[in-house]
mmCIF file of C-alpha atoms in Angstrom:
data_model
loop_
_atom_site.group_PDB
_atom_site.id
_atom_site.type_symbol
_atom_site.label_atom_id
_atom_site.label_comp_id
_atom_site.label_asym_id
_atom_site.label_seq_id
_atom_site.Cartn_x
_atom_site.Cartn_y
_atom_site.Cartn_z
ATOM 1 C CA MET R 10 53.692 126.233 253.790
ATOM 2 C CA ARG R 11 54.033 122.436 253.728
ATOM 3 C CA TYR R 12 55.848 120.958 250.751
ATOM 4 C CA ILE R 13 55.320 117.470 249.283
ATOM 5 C CA THR R 14 57.426 115.255 247.055
ATOM 6 C CA ILE R 15 55.938 112.191 245.401
ATOM 7 C CA THR R 16 58.419 109.765 243.907
ATOM 8 C CA THR R 17 57.729 106.523 242.088
ATOM 9 C CA TRP R 18 60.035 103.521 242.299
ATOM 10 C CA GLU R 19 60.503 100.134 240.681
ATOM 11 C CA ILE R 20 62.471 97.209 242.093
ATOM 12 C CA ALA R 21 64.676 95.132 239.811
ATOM 13 C CA ASP R 22 63.125 92.068 238.232
ATOM 14 C CA GLY R 23 63.740 89.059 240.456
ATOM 15 C CA THR R 24 64.290 91.163 243.599
ATOM 16 C CA ASP R 25 62.141 90.266 246.606
ATOM 17 C CA TYR R 26 59.866 93.259 247.273
ATOM 18 C CA ASN R 27 59.729 92.630 251.022
ATOM 19 C CA VAL R 28 63.521 92.472 251.337
ATOM 20 C CA SER R 29 63.841 95.724 249.422
ATOM 21 C CA LEU R 30 61.101 97.364 251.494
ATOM 22 C CA ARG R 31 62.752 96.303 254.744
ATOM 23 C CA ALA R 32 65.991 97.997 253.697
ATOM 24 C CA ILE R 33 64.087 101.142 252.763
ATOM 25 C CA GLU R 34 62.235 101.165 256.098
ATOM 26 C CA GLU R 35 65.427 100.627 258.093
ATOM 27 C CA LYS R 36 67.758 102.997 256.225
ATOM 28 C CA ARG R 37 66.113 105.313 253.726
ATOM 29 C CA LEU R 38 63.037 106.538 255.581
ATOM 30 C CA PRO R 39 64.994 107.422 258.739
ATOM 31 C CA ALA R 40 67.505 109.269 256.528
ATOM 32 C CA LEU R 41 64.726 111.432 255.095
ATOM 33 C CA LYS R 42 63.392 112.131 258.582
ATOM 34 C CA GLY R 43 66.904 113.076 259.638
ATOM 35 C CA LEU R 44 67.031 115.589 256.786
ATOM 36 C CA GLY R 45 63.884 117.294 258.069
ATOM 37 C CA ALA R 46 60.967 115.406 256.508
ATOM 38 C CA SER R 47 57.868 115.497 258.710
ATOM 39 C CA ARG R 48 56.402 112.270 257.361
ATOM 40 C CA VAL R 49 57.134 109.633 254.721
ATOM 41 C CA THR R 50 54.481 107.258 253.395
ATOM 42 C CA VAL R 51 55.229 104.378 251.000
ATOM 43 C CA ILE R 52 52.422 102.875 248.924
ATOM 44 C CA ARG R 53 52.820 99.615 247.031
ATOM 45 C CA THR R 54 51.309 100.245 243.606
ATOM 46 C CA SER R 55 52.017 96.878 241.922
ATOM 47 C CA GLU R 56 54.132 93.762 242.363
ATOM 48 C CA ARG R 57 57.329 95.705 241.608
ATOM 49 C CA THR R 58 56.423 99.377 242.072
ATOM 50 C CA SER R 59 55.873 101.834 244.891
ATOM 51 C CA ALA R 60 55.200 105.508 245.414
ATOM 52 C CA ALA R 61 56.709 107.497 248.271
ATOM 53 C CA ILE R 62 54.979 110.613 249.570
ATOM 54 C CA THR R 63 57.310 112.762 251.628
ATOM 55 C CA GLU R 64 55.990 115.730 253.550
ATOM 56 C CA TRP R 65 58.308 118.587 254.472
ATOM 57 C CA PRO R 66 57.556 121.527 256.769
ATOM 58 C CA ASP R 67 58.315 123.893 253.860
ATOM 59 C CA LYS R 68 60.141 124.203 250.545
ATOM 60 C CA ILE R 69 63.199 125.742 252.219
ATOM 61 C CA THR R 70 63.720 122.584 254.316
ATOM 62 C CA ARG R 71 63.338 120.348 251.236
ATOM 63 C CA ASP R 72 65.684 122.490 249.155
ATOM 64 C CA ALA R 73 68.309 122.472 251.920
ATOM 65 C CA ALA R 74 68.261 118.660 251.869
ATOM 66 C CA GLU R 75 68.560 118.367 248.055
ATOM 67 C CA LEU R 76 72.192 117.174 247.837
ATOM 68 C CA LYS R 77 71.763 114.611 250.593
ATOM 69 C CA ILE R 78 68.538 113.360 249.014
ATOM 70 C CA ASP R 79 70.374 112.819 245.731
ATOM 71 C CA GLU R 80 73.000 110.824 247.634
ATOM 72 C CA VAL R 81 70.309 108.687 249.297
ATOM 73 C CA ARG R 82 68.694 108.038 245.910
ATOM 74 C CA ARG R 83 71.995 106.843 244.441
ATOM 75 C CA LYS R 84 72.436 104.442 247.360
ATOM 76 C CA VAL R 85 68.883 103.142 246.958
ATOM 77 C CA HIS R 86 69.597 102.279 243.337
ATOM 78 C CA LYS R 87 72.879 100.494 244.105
ATOM 79 C CA GLU R 88 72.078 98.835 247.426
ATOM 80 C CA ASP R 89 68.335 98.160 247.334
ATOM 81 C CA MET R 90 68.040 97.257 243.635
ATOM 82 C CA THR R 91 65.438 99.923 242.951
ATOM 83 C CA ARG R 92 65.257 102.820 240.537
ATOM 84 C CA MET R 93 63.296 106.033 240.677
ATOM 85 C CA THR R 94 60.854 106.277 237.784
ATOM 86 C CA GLY R 95 59.314 109.680 238.450
ATOM 87 C CA GLU R 96 59.018 112.656 240.747
ATOM 88 C CA MET R 97 56.492 115.405 241.394
ATOM 89 C CA ARG R 98 56.784 118.124 244.000
ATOM 90 C CA GLY R 99 55.055 121.237 245.194
ATOM 91 C CA GLU R 100 53.501 123.227 247.996
ATOM 92 C CA VAL R 101 50.292 122.030 249.618
ATOM 93 C CA VAL R 102 47.570 124.434 248.510
ATOM 94 C CA ALA R 103 44.491 122.657 249.897
ATOM 95 C CA ASP R 104 43.948 119.987 252.494
ATOM 96 C CA VAL R 105 40.957 118.311 254.131
#
């Protein structure tokens, strides 16, 4: 069963959103795909915040990638001047 993670992010005050987004598009999203994610969607929710919706084929694939995901998140904070502000995750139970 497909598994989804939704994370929320905030860029540091004074950081250019587009520069940060470019780094995420070039490095972070391909890293998640390389770990087995089927799809990653980033939504800009305000001037300094975003939400990332990552779809995995199943919970087993997501769980297997856990340590590497934590490593990617640490790099995002240090290199892209962003911080994760929240996370939700779970199996898809209905879809249209």
